[in-house]
Structure formats: structure tokens, C-alpha cells
CSV table of C-alpha atoms in Angstrom, one decimal:
chain,number,residue,atom,x,y,z
I,1,MET,CA,-31.0,10.1,-2.3
I,2,SER,CA,-30.9,9.5,-6.0
I,3,GLU,CA,-28.0,7.4,-7.4
I,4,SER,CA,-25.2,9.5,-8.8
I,5,LYS,CA,-23.2,8.7,-11.9
I,6,LEU,CA,-19.9,9.1,-10.0
I,7,HIS,CA,-19.7,7.7,-6.5
I,8,TYR,CA,-18.3,10.3,-4.1
I,9,GLY,CA,-15.7,7.7,-3.0
I,10,TRP,CA,-13.7,8.6,-6.2
I,11,VAL,CA,-13.6,12.2,-5.2
I,12,VAL,CA,-12.4,11.3,-1.8
I,13,ILE,CA,-9.7,9.0,-3.2
I,14,PHE,CA,-8.4,11.7,-5.4
I,15,MET,CA,-8.3,14.1,-2.4
I,16,GLY,CA,-6.3,11.4,-0.7
I,17,MET,CA,-3.9,11.5,-3.6
I,18,LEU,CA,-3.6,15.2,-3.4
I,19,THR,CA,-2.8,14.8,0.3
I,20,THR,CA,0.0,12.4,-0.4
I,21,ILE,CA,1.4,14.7,-3.1
I,22,ALA,CA,1.7,17.4,-0.4
I,23,ALA,CA,2.6,15.3,2.6
I,24,HIS,CA,5.1,12.9,1.0
I,25,GLY,CA,6.0,14.4,-2.3
I,26,PHE,CA,6.7,17.9,-1.0
I,27,GLY,CA,7.3,17.3,2.7
I,28,ARG,CA,9.6,14.3,2.3
I,29,MET,CA,10.7,13.5,-1.2
I,30,ALA,CA,11.8,17.0,-2.1
I,31,TYR,CA,14.4,16.7,0.7
I,32,THR,CA,16.4,14.3,-1.5
I,33,ILE,CA,16.9,17.0,-4.2
I,34,ILE,CA,17.4,19.9,-1.7
I,35,LEU,CA,19.9,17.9,0.4
I,36,PRO,CA,23.2,18.6,-1.5
I,37,ALA,CA,22.5,22.4,-1.6
I,38,MET,CA,21.4,22.4,2.0
I,39,LYS,CA,24.6,20.6,2.9
I,40,ASP,CA,26.7,23.3,1.3
I,41,GLY,CA,24.6,26.2,2.6
I,42,LEU,CA,24.8,25.1,6.2
I,43,ALA,CA,28.1,23.2,6.1
I,44,PHE,CA,26.6,20.0,7.4
I,45,ASP,CA,28.3,16.6,7.0
I,46,TYR,CA,26.4,13.4,5.9
I,47,THR,CA,25.9,12.2,9.4
I,48,GLN,CA,24.1,15.5,10.3
I,49,LEU,CA,22.0,15.2,7.1
I,50,GLY,CA,21.1,11.7,8.0
I,51,LEU,CA,20.1,12.9,11.5
I,52,LEU,CA,17.8,15.5,9.9
I,53,GLY,CA,16.1,12.7,8.1
I,54,THR,CA,15.9,10.7,11.3
I,55,GLY,CA,14.3,13.7,13.1
I,56,ASN,CA,11.7,13.9,10.3
I,57,PHE,CA,10.9,10.2,10.7
I,58,ILE,CA,10.7,10.3,14.5
I,59,GLY,CA,8.0,13.0,14.1
I,60,TYR,CA,6.4,10.9,11.3
I,61,LEU,CA,6.4,7.8,13.5
I,62,THR,CA,4.9,9.6,16.5
I,63,MET,CA,1.9,11.1,14.6
I,64,ALA,CA,1.5,8.1,12.2
I,65,VAL,CA,0.4,6.1,15.2
I,66,ILE,CA,-1.5,8.9,17.1
I,67,GLY,CA,-2.9,10.3,13.9
I,68,GLY,CA,-4.3,7.0,12.8
I,69,PHE,CA,-6.2,6.5,16.0
I,70,LEU,CA,-7.3,10.2,16.0
I,71,ALA,CA,-8.7,9.7,12.5
I,72,ALA,CA,-10.6,6.6,13.6
I,73,ARG,CA,-12.0,8.6,16.5
I,74,PHE,CA,-12.6,12.1,15.1
I,75,GLY,CA,-12.6,11.6,11.4
I,76,THR,CA,-10.1,11.8,8.6
I,77,ARG,CA,-11.0,15.2,7.3
I,78,ILE,CA,-10.1,17.3,10.4
I,79,VAL,CA,-6.9,15.3,11.2
I,80,ILE,CA,-5.6,15.6,7.6
I,81,THR,CA,-6.4,19.3,7.4
I,82,PHE,CA,-4.6,20.3,10.6
I,83,ALA,CA,-1.7,18.1,9.7
I,84,LEU,CA,-1.2,19.7,6.3
I,85,LEU,CA,-1.4,23.2,8.0
I,86,LEU,CA,1.4,22.2,10.4
I,87,MET,CA,3.5,20.9,7.5
I,88,GLY,CA,3.1,24.0,5.4
I,89,VAL,CA,4.2,26.3,8.2
I,90,THR,CA,7.2,24.2,9.2
I,91,LEU,CA,8.4,23.7,5.7
I,92,ILE,CA,8.5,27.5,5.3
I,93,LEU,CA,10.3,27.8,8.6
I,94,THR,CA,12.9,25.2,7.5
I,95,GLY,CA,14.0,27.7,4.9
I,96,LEU,CA,14.9,30.0,7.7
I,97,ALA,CA,17.3,27.5,9.4
I,98,GLU,CA,20.8,28.8,10.4
I,99,THR,CA,21.8,26.0,12.8
I,100,PHE,CA,21.5,22.3,13.0
I,101,GLY,CA,19.2,22.4,16.0
I,102,PHE,CA,16.7,24.7,14.4
I,103,ALA,CA,16.7,22.6,11.1
I,104,PHE,CA,16.3,19.4,13.2
I,105,ALA,CA,13.3,20.9,15.1
I,106,MET,CA,11.6,22.0,11.9
I,107,ARG,CA,12.1,18.6,10.2
I,108,LEU,CA,10.8,16.9,13.3
I,109,LEU,CA,7.6,19.1,13.2
I,110,THR,CA,7.2,18.5,9.5
I,111,GLY,CA,7.4,14.8,10.2
I,112,LEU,CA,4.6,15.1,12.8
I,113,GLY,CA,2.4,16.7,10.1
I,114,ASN,CA,3.5,14.2,7.5
I,115,GLY,CA,2.5,11.2,9.6
I,116,ALA,CA,-0.8,12.7,10.7
I,117,ALA,CA,-1.8,13.4,7.1
I,118,TYR,CA,-0.4,10.4,5.3
I,119,VAL,CA,-1.7,7.5,7.4
I,120,PRO,CA,-5.3,8.6,7.4
I,121,ALA,CA,-5.1,9.3,3.7
I,122,MET,CA,-3.8,5.9,2.9
I,123,ALA,CA,-6.6,4.3,5.0
I,124,LEU,CA,-9.3,6.0,2.8
I,125,GLY,CA,-9.3,3.1,0.4
I,126,SER,CA,-10.3,0.7,3.2
I,127,ALA,CA,-13.0,3.1,4.4
I,128,TRP,CA,-14.6,3.9,1.0
I,129,PHE,CA,-14.0,0.8,-1.1
I,130,ALA,CA,-15.0,-2.9,-0.7
I,131,MET,CA,-12.3,-5.4,-0.2
I,132,LYS,CA,-12.2,-6.6,-3.9
I,133,ARG,CA,-11.2,-3.0,-5.0
I,134,ARG,CA,-9.3,-1.9,-1.9
I,135,GLY,CA,-5.8,-2.4,-3.2
I,136,PHE,CA,-6.6,-0.6,-6.4
I,137,ALA,CA,-8.1,2.4,-4.6
I,138,THR,CA,-5.3,2.6,-2.1
I,139,GLY,CA,-2.9,2.5,-5.0
I,140,ILE,CA,-4.5,5.7,-6.4
I,141,VAL,CA,-3.8,7.5,-3.1
I,142,SER,CA,-0.2,6.3,-3.0
I,143,GLY,CA,0.2,7.5,-6.6
I,144,GLY,CA,0.4,11.0,-5.0
I,145,ILE,CA,3.8,10.2,-3.7
I,146,GLY,CA,5.1,9.6,-7.2
I,147,ALA,CA,3.3,12.7,-8.5
I,148,GLY,CA,4.7,14.8,-5.7
I,149,THR,CA,8.2,13.4,-6.4
I,150,LEU,CA,7.9,14.2,-10.0
I,151,ILE,CA,6.8,17.7,-9.4
I,152,SER,CA,9.6,18.2,-6.9
I,153,GLY,CA,12.2,16.9,-9.3
I,154,LEU,CA,11.0,19.3,-12.0
I,155,VAL,CA,10.4,22.4,-9.9
I,156,VAL,CA,13.1,22.3,-7.2
I,157,PRO,CA,16.3,22.3,-9.5
I,158,PRO,CA,15.2,25.5,-11.3
I,159,ILE,CA,14.5,27.2,-7.9
I,160,LEU,CA,18.0,26.1,-6.7
I,161,ALA,CA,19.5,27.6,-9.9
I,162,ALA,CA,17.5,30.8,-9.8
I,163,TYR,CA,18.4,31.8,-6.3
I,164,GLY,CA,22.0,30.6,-6.1
I,165,ASN,CA,23.3,29.9,-2.6
I,166,GLU,CA,19.9,30.7,-1.1
I,167,GLY,CA,18.1,28.4,-3.5
I,168,TRP,CA,17.5,25.7,-0.9
I,169,ARG,CA,15.8,28.2,1.3
I,170,TYR,CA,13.4,29.4,-1.4
I,171,SER,CA,12.7,25.8,-2.3
I,172,TRP,CA,11.3,25.2,1.2
I,173,TYR,CA,9.3,28.5,1.0
I,174,TYR,CA,7.6,27.5,-2.3
I,175,LEU,CA,6.9,24.0,-1.2
I,176,GLY,CA,5.4,25.1,2.2
I,177,GLY,CA,3.1,27.6,0.4
I,178,ALA,CA,1.9,24.8,-1.9
I,179,VAL,CA,1.1,22.5,1.0
I,180,LEU,CA,-1.0,25.3,2.7
I,181,ILE,CA,-3.1,25.6,-0.5
I,182,VAL,CA,-3.6,21.8,-0.6
I,183,ALA,CA,-4.8,21.9,3.0
I,184,GLY,CA,-7.6,24.3,2.0
I,185,VAL,CA,-8.7,22.2,-1.0
I,186,VAL,CA,-8.7,18.9,0.9
I,187,PHE,CA,-10.7,20.5,3.7
I,188,LEU,CA,-13.4,21.5,1.2
I,189,PHE,CA,-13.9,18.1,-0.5
I,190,ILE,CA,-12.7,15.2,1.7
I,191,ARG,CA,-15.1,13.1,3.8
I,192,SER,CA,-14.1,10.5,6.3
I,193,ARG,CA,-16.6,7.6,5.6
I,194,PRO,CA,-19.4,6.8,3.2
I,195,ASP,CA,-22.0,6.6,5.9
I,196,GLU,CA,-21.6,10.3,6.5
I,197,MET,CA,-23.2,10.8,3.2
I,198,GLY,CA,-25.7,7.9,3.3
I,199,LEU,CA,-23.6,5.9,0.9
I,200,ARG,CA,-22.2,2.4,0.8
I,201,GLN,CA,-18.6,1.5,-0.1
I,202,VAL,CA,-17.7,1.5,-3.7
I,203,GLY,CA,-18.1,-2.1,-5.0
I,204,GLU,CA,-20.2,-3.2,-2.0
I,205,GLU,CA,-23.1,-5.3,-2.9
I,206,GLY,CA,-26.4,-3.5,-2.8
I,207,GLY,CA,-25.4,-0.4,-4.7
I,208,VAL,CA,-23.7,2.8,-3.7
I,209,GLU,CA,-26.2,4.2,-1.3
I,210,GLY,CA,-28.4,3.2,1.6
I,211,GLY,CA,-26.1,2.6,4.6
I,212,PRO,CA,-22.8,2.8,6.2
I,213,GLY,CA,-19.7,1.3,4.6
I,214,GLY,CA,-18.7,-1.7,6.6
I,215,PRO,CA,-19.7,-2.9,10.1
I,216,LYS,CA,-20.2,-0.6,13.0
I,217,VAL,CA,-17.1,-1.0,15.1
I,218,SER,CA,-16.5,1.2,18.0
I,219,THR,CA,-13.6,3.6,17.3
I,220,LEU,CA,-12.7,3.2,21.0
I,221,ASP,CA,-12.3,-0.6,20.8
I,222,TRP,CA,-8.6,-0.3,19.8
I,223,GLY,CA,-7.8,-3.6,21.4
I,224,LEU,CA,-9.1,-5.1,18.1
I,225,VAL,CA,-5.9,-3.7,16.6
I,226,TYR,CA,-3.0,-4.2,19.0
I,227,LYS,CA,-4.2,-7.6,20.3
I,228,LYS,CA,-4.0,-9.3,16.9
I,229,GLY,CA,-0.9,-11.3,16.3
I,230,SER,CA,-1.4,-11.0,12.5
I,231,VAL,CA,-1.3,-7.2,12.8
I,232,TRP,CA,2.0,-7.4,14.7
I,233,TYR,CA,3.5,-9.6,12.1
I,234,LEU,CA,2.3,-7.2,9.4
I,235,GLY,CA,4.2,-4.4,11.2
I,236,ILE,CA,7.4,-6.5,11.4
I,237,THR,CA,7.2,-7.1,7.7
I,238,TYR,CA,6.6,-3.4,7.1
I,239,PHE,CA,9.7,-2.6,9.1
I,240,PHE,CA,12.1,-3.9,6.5
I,241,TYR,CA,10.7,-1.6,3.9
I,242,GLY,CA,11.1,1.5,6.1
I,243,LEU,CA,14.7,0.6,6.9
I,244,SER,CA,15.8,-0.2,3.3
I,245,TYR,CA,14.0,2.2,1.0
I,246,ILE,CA,14.8,5.3,3.0
I,247,ILE,CA,18.6,4.7,2.6
I,248,TYR,CA,18.2,4.7,-1.1
I,249,MET,CA,15.9,7.7,-1.2
I,250,VAL,CA,17.7,10.1,1.2
I,251,PHE,CA,21.1,9.6,-0.5
I,252,PHE,CA,20.0,9.1,-4.1
I,253,ALA,CA,21.0,12.6,-5.3
I,254,ALA,CA,24.0,13.0,-2.9
I,255,TYR,CA,25.5,9.8,-4.4
I,256,LEU,CA,25.2,11.0,-8.0
I,257,VAL,CA,26.3,14.6,-7.3
I,258,LYS,CA,29.0,14.2,-4.5
I,259,GLU,CA,30.4,10.7,-5.3
I,260,MET,CA,29.8,10.2,-9.0
I,261,GLY,CA,30.4,13.8,-10.1
I,262,LEU,CA,27.1,14.3,-12.0
I,263,SER,CA,25.3,17.6,-12.0
I,264,PRO,CA,22.4,18.5,-9.6
I,265,GLN,CA,20.3,19.0,-12.7
I,266,TRP,CA,21.0,15.5,-14.0
I,267,ALA,CA,20.3,14.0,-10.6
I,268,GLY,CA,17.1,16.1,-10.4
I,269,GLY,CA,16.0,14.9,-13.8
I,270,LEU,CA,16.5,11.3,-12.9
I,271,TRP,CA,14.7,11.8,-9.6
I,272,ALA,CA,11.8,13.3,-11.5
I,273,ALA,CA,11.8,10.2,-13.8
I,274,VAL,CA,11.5,8.1,-10.6
I,275,GLY,CA,8.6,10.2,-9.5
I,276,GLY,CA,6.9,9.9,-12.9
I,277,LEU,CA,7.3,6.1,-13.1
I,278,SER,CA,6.0,5.7,-9.5
I,279,VAL,CA,2.8,7.6,-10.1
I,280,PHE,CA,1.1,4.4,-11.2
I,281,CYS,CA,3.1,1.9,-9.2
I,282,GLY,CA,0.6,1.9,-6.3
I,283,VAL,CA,-2.3,1.1,-8.7
I,284,ILE,CA,-0.3,-1.6,-10.4
I,285,TRP,CA,0.9,-3.3,-7.2
I,286,GLY,CA,-2.4,-2.8,-5.4
I,287,GLY,CA,-4.1,-4.5,-8.3
I,288,ILE,CA,-1.5,-7.3,-8.2
I,289,SER,CA,-2.2,-7.8,-4.5
I,290,ASP,CA,-5.9,-7.9,-5.2
I,291,ARG,CA,-5.4,-10.7,-7.7
I,292,LEU,CA,-2.4,-12.7,-6.3
I,293,GLY,CA,-3.0,-12.1,-2.6
I,294,ARG,CA,-1.2,-9.7,-0.3
I,295,ALA,CA,1.6,-12.1,0.7
I,296,ARG,CA,2.8,-13.0,-2.8
I,297,GLY,CA,2.3,-9.4,-4.0
I,298,ALA,CA,4.5,-8.0,-1.2
I,299,ALA,CA,7.2,-10.7,-1.6
I,300,LEU,CA,7.5,-9.9,-5.4
I,301,ALA,CA,7.6,-6.2,-4.7
I,302,TYR,CA,10.4,-6.6,-2.1
I,303,LEU,CA,12.4,-8.6,-4.6
I,304,VAL,CA,12.2,-5.9,-7.3
I,305,LEU,CA,13.1,-3.2,-4.7
I,306,ALA,CA,16.2,-5.3,-3.6
I,307,SER,CA,17.3,-5.5,-7.3
I,308,ALA,CA,17.0,-1.7,-7.6
I,309,TYR,CA,19.3,-1.0,-4.6
I,310,ILE,CA,21.9,-3.6,-5.5
I,311,VAL,CA,22.1,-2.4,-9.1
I,312,TYR,CA,22.5,1.2,-7.9
I,313,ALA,CA,25.5,0.2,-5.8
I,314,LEU,CA,27.3,-2.1,-8.2
I,315,ILE,CA,26.6,-0.8,-11.7
I,316,ARG,CA,28.2,2.6,-11.3
I,317,VAL,CA,27.6,4.0,-14.8
I,318,GLU,CA,24.6,5.9,-16.3
I,319,PHE,CA,23.0,2.7,-17.5
I,320,GLY,CA,23.0,1.3,-14.0
I,321,PHE,CA,21.6,4.5,-12.6
I,322,TYR,CA,18.8,4.5,-15.2
I,323,LEU,CA,18.0,0.8,-14.6
I,324,SER,CA,17.9,1.2,-10.9
I,325,ALA,CA,15.6,4.3,-11.2
I,326,ILE,CA,13.2,2.3,-13.5
I,327,LEU,CA,13.1,-0.7,-11.1
I,328,PHE,CA,12.5,1.5,-8.1
I,329,GLY,CA,10.1,3.9,-9.8
I,330,LEU,CA,7.8,1.0,-10.9
I,331,THR,CA,7.8,-0.5,-7.4
I,332,ALA,CA,8.5,2.4,-5.0
I,333,TRP,CA,5.2,2.6,-3.2
I,334,SER,CA,4.1,-1.0,-3.7
I,335,ILE,CA,4.8,-2.0,-0.1
I,336,PRO,CA,2.9,0.9,1.6
I,337,THR,CA,0.0,0.3,-0.7
I,338,ILE,CA,-0.2,-3.4,0.1
I,339,MET,CA,0.4,-2.9,3.8
I,340,ALA,CA,-2.5,-0.3,3.9
I,341,ALA,CA,-4.9,-2.7,2.1
I,342,THR,CA,-3.8,-5.6,4.3
I,343,ALA,CA,-4.4,-3.5,7.5
I,344,GLY,CA,-7.9,-2.8,6.2
I,345,ASP,CA,-8.4,-6.6,5.5
I,346,LEU,CA,-7.3,-7.5,9.1
I,347,VAL,CA,-9.2,-4.9,11.2
I,348,GLY,CA,-12.0,-3.7,9.0
I,349,PRO,CA,-12.8,-0.4,7.4
I,350,ARG,CA,-13.8,1.5,10.5
I,351,LEU,CA,-10.5,0.8,12.3
I,352,ALA,CA,-8.4,0.9,9.2
I,353,PRO,CA,-6.7,4.2,10.1
I,354,ALA,CA,-5.8,2.9,13.5
I,355,GLY,CA,-4.6,-0.4,12.1
I,356,LEU,CA,-2.4,1.3,9.6
I,357,GLY,CA,-1.2,3.7,12.2
I,358,PHE,CA,-0.2,0.8,14.5
I,359,VAL,CA,1.8,-1.1,11.8
I,360,THR,CA,3.4,2.2,10.8
I,361,ILE,CA,5.2,2.1,14.2
I,362,PHE,CA,7.4,-0.6,12.8
I,363,PHE,CA,7.8,1.1,9.5
I,364,GLY,CA,8.6,4.4,11.2
I,365,ILE,CA,11.3,2.8,13.4
I,366,GLY,CA,12.9,1.5,10.2
I,367,GLN,CA,12.7,4.9,8.6
I,368,ALA,CA,14.2,6.6,11.7
I,369,LEU,CA,17.2,4.2,11.8
I,370,GLY,CA,17.8,4.1,8.1
I,371,PRO,CA,19.2,7.6,7.4
I,372,ALA,CA,21.4,7.7,10.4
I,373,ILE,CA,22.8,4.2,9.6
I,374,GLY,CA,23.2,5.1,5.9
I,375,GLY,CA,25.0,8.3,6.7
I,376,PHE,CA,27.3,6.7,9.2
I,377,LEU,CA,28.2,3.9,6.7
I,378,ALA,CA,28.9,6.5,4.0
I,379,ASP,CA,31.1,8.6,6.3
I,380,GLU,CA,33.0,5.5,7.6
I,381,THR,CA,33.6,3.9,4.1
I,382,GLY,CA,33.8,7.1,2.0
I,383,SER,CA,31.3,5.6,-0.4
I,384,PHE,CA,27.6,4.9,-0.7
I,385,MET,CA,28.1,1.4,-2.0
I,386,VAL,CA,27.9,-0.3,1.4
I,387,PRO,CA,24.7,1.6,2.4
I,388,PHE,CA,22.9,0.7,-0.8
I,389,LEU,CA,24.0,-3.0,-0.6
I,390,ALA,CA,22.8,-3.1,2.9
I,391,ALA,CA,19.4,-1.8,1.7
I,392,GLY,CA,19.3,-4.6,-0.8
I,393,GLY,CA,19.9,-7.3,1.7
I,394,ILE,CA,17.3,-5.9,4.1
I,395,SER,CA,14.7,-5.9,1.3
I,396,LEU,CA,15.4,-9.5,0.6
I,397,ILE,CA,14.7,-10.3,4.3
I,398,GLY,CA,11.4,-8.4,3.8
I,399,ALA,CA,10.5,-10.7,0.9
I,400,GLY,CA,11.0,-13.7,3.0
I,401,PHE,CA,8.7,-12.4,5.8
I,402,SER,CA,6.1,-11.4,3.3
I,403,MET,CA,5.5,-15.0,2.2
I,404,PHE,CA,3.9,-15.7,5.6
I,405,LEU,CA,1.5,-12.8,5.8
I,406,LYS,CA,-1.9,-13.9,7.1
I,407,ARG,CA,-4.9,-14.0,4.7
I,408,GLN,CA,-7.4,-13.3,7.5
I,409,THR,CA,-10.0,-10.7,6.3
I,410,VAL,CA,-12.7,-8.5,7.8
């Protein structure tokens, strides 16, 4: 095979980015903007809204783990495609919800698809790129979260305004249709590993062709994942991100609209700004972790995130909201990027999806608990200040744990 000017790994990485745009940007982040209108349309309280988020993350947790192992066994392409198809259908069905039970079921199923798509996509950097460029490549994939958030923040508010009381329903219809289109595009172009095309990993010594990327590890030898203490510690460190960031994200718009009296359009614009800033944060922080090491990079990222949450709670004027949005936007997907790269470092490229899936158990537990805890605290105190302060404290704990991450590599 002749050497090509563009390694196909870059095509795969951008397909991974498209996957995260659909899976996280449309399937999860859009919920933040739709939440206030959905609350009014279905007459839910904040505890119920938090439980909807919890249902979504229970589904996410389940398939993040199973999907990671399935991707290691059967290939990333097939798992991501079916996951996006499930997401597209259930997002559309969410728009048909009339009761809490049905809405919960649809968010649960959407979460299943989200986890099964997102985790294998985030592991593509480990499969297709050598270690010295792994953080940067994974950052490109995670950039899709910010891009999807930006698109949602720009598109959803006009839909809400155009369709009045039914706007939240049509928002889900449009988003679901977009995810189905992405599923088709990803199926056409994505490939699971470089050895499928006779290529080496990008940045691997010896060129871009001529053999498999990374050592041949049996995809059934999953004991290499769950028997490693360093992988368990990585998961515990990841837990604090899941528990803290999701409180901020789920109640971001509700805080501005319901408590601070700002318009949905203003909140949507600020959320779009968060998405725009966060497009490049994965690349930035992945590169930082490539240079400074995963431990220091993660600790620094946790400190910035903690600042964003605390500022949001205490500086209750527009300046504070802007400052918090900037801090969070520039750091939002730093921890998932670093965790994905670290998982690949610890278990190798062939088992990277399984390794990331395993540590996502801990992340997912945090995500499942966060919305319910945040909603409960908001209902009990009548304010979002305490939930956001709690998120800041949890993030500081994550910074402390990050400093002791292992540097073992494969």
C-alpha cells in the first residue's frame, strides 16, 4: 500500500468528534436548555427533573461499561452506529412524553445509546494514535461535546420560541433526526483500528503503514483491565468529576431563568458561549497532559473547574455568570480527555475501550447521583447556591486524588 498524504486516523478521529457532537452535544447537553420549558410543559418539579437526569445517566453508566467491552470485542464501528440509532429514535420519542414515567424511560434509553457511543469514540485516540500524541487526538474527539453544546445553544432557543408551549417537543424531534443522520455518516467512514487497513498508529515509529497499531492483546483478556489497582484508582478519581460537573450543567439554565430572572434566550446564549469555548478545551488539556503528565494535568483542570462552580454560586451578577462560563468552557471536557488518554496508557490501545468503559462505571455513578442530589438541595434550600458550592468542594477533592495518579504506561 502506498503512503498517503493524510493518515486515515485523522478521518477516524473527526468521525469520533462527530459522534460526540451527536451523543453528548445533542443527547445530553441540549437537555440543559430544554429543561425549563419541559418543566413548565409537563408540570414537573426540580426533583423530578433531576431524576430524569439520573435516569439518563443510569442508562449511560450501564452501556458505557458494556459498550466499551463490546467495542473491544466486536469493533467500534458497529457499536457506535447502533448506539446512535437508538439515541435518535428515543430522542424523538422523548418529545412525545406526557407522563413522568414515559419521559424517564426515554431518557434512560437515550442514556444507553449515549454511553455505548461515547466511550468507544473517546477510546479512538488510543487505538489510532501513539502515546505521545494520544492526549491531543482524544482532545479532538472530546471537542465534539463543546461543538454539540454550541449548536444546541444556538438552535434550541429559536425552536422553543417558534413552537410556543410545544417547543420543547419539537426540539427533541429535530435533535433526534440529526442524530439519525450522524449515525449514517459515521457508519460509512469510521474504522475500529489501524490494522484493519494495514496501517500503523499515527506517530508510531516506522511510518503509517505496515502493521497493526499496538500489541496484539486478546479482547477477551479483560482481567488485564479490572485486576489493575491503578485502573481502579483512575476510576475513583474520575468519580469526582461525574458527581460535580453534572450539578453545574443540569441546573445551569434553570438557575439563570428560574432563580435569577433572566430570559431563556440569555441563558441559551451563555450556554452556547460555553459550548463554543469548550470546542478546543479537550485539545488544550490533552496537550497539557501530554507535556506535564496526566496527574498534574488532571489536578490543574480540577482546580479550574472548582473555581467555575464556586464563582457561579457566589458572584450572582452577570459578570460572575460570564466568568464562570469562561472558566468552565475552557476546562469542561478536560477530565474526560485526560481519563481516556490515561486509560489507554494503562491497558494499551487494544483494550482502551474496555479500560475507559470500566473507569466510566465510577464516573457514571457520580453522574447518576449528581442531578438527584442537586435537585434535592435546590428544593430544600430554595436556591441553587448550595448545590453549586457542593460541586466546587467535590472538584477540589478530585484535584487532590489526581496528584497520585500512576504513570505506568503500555
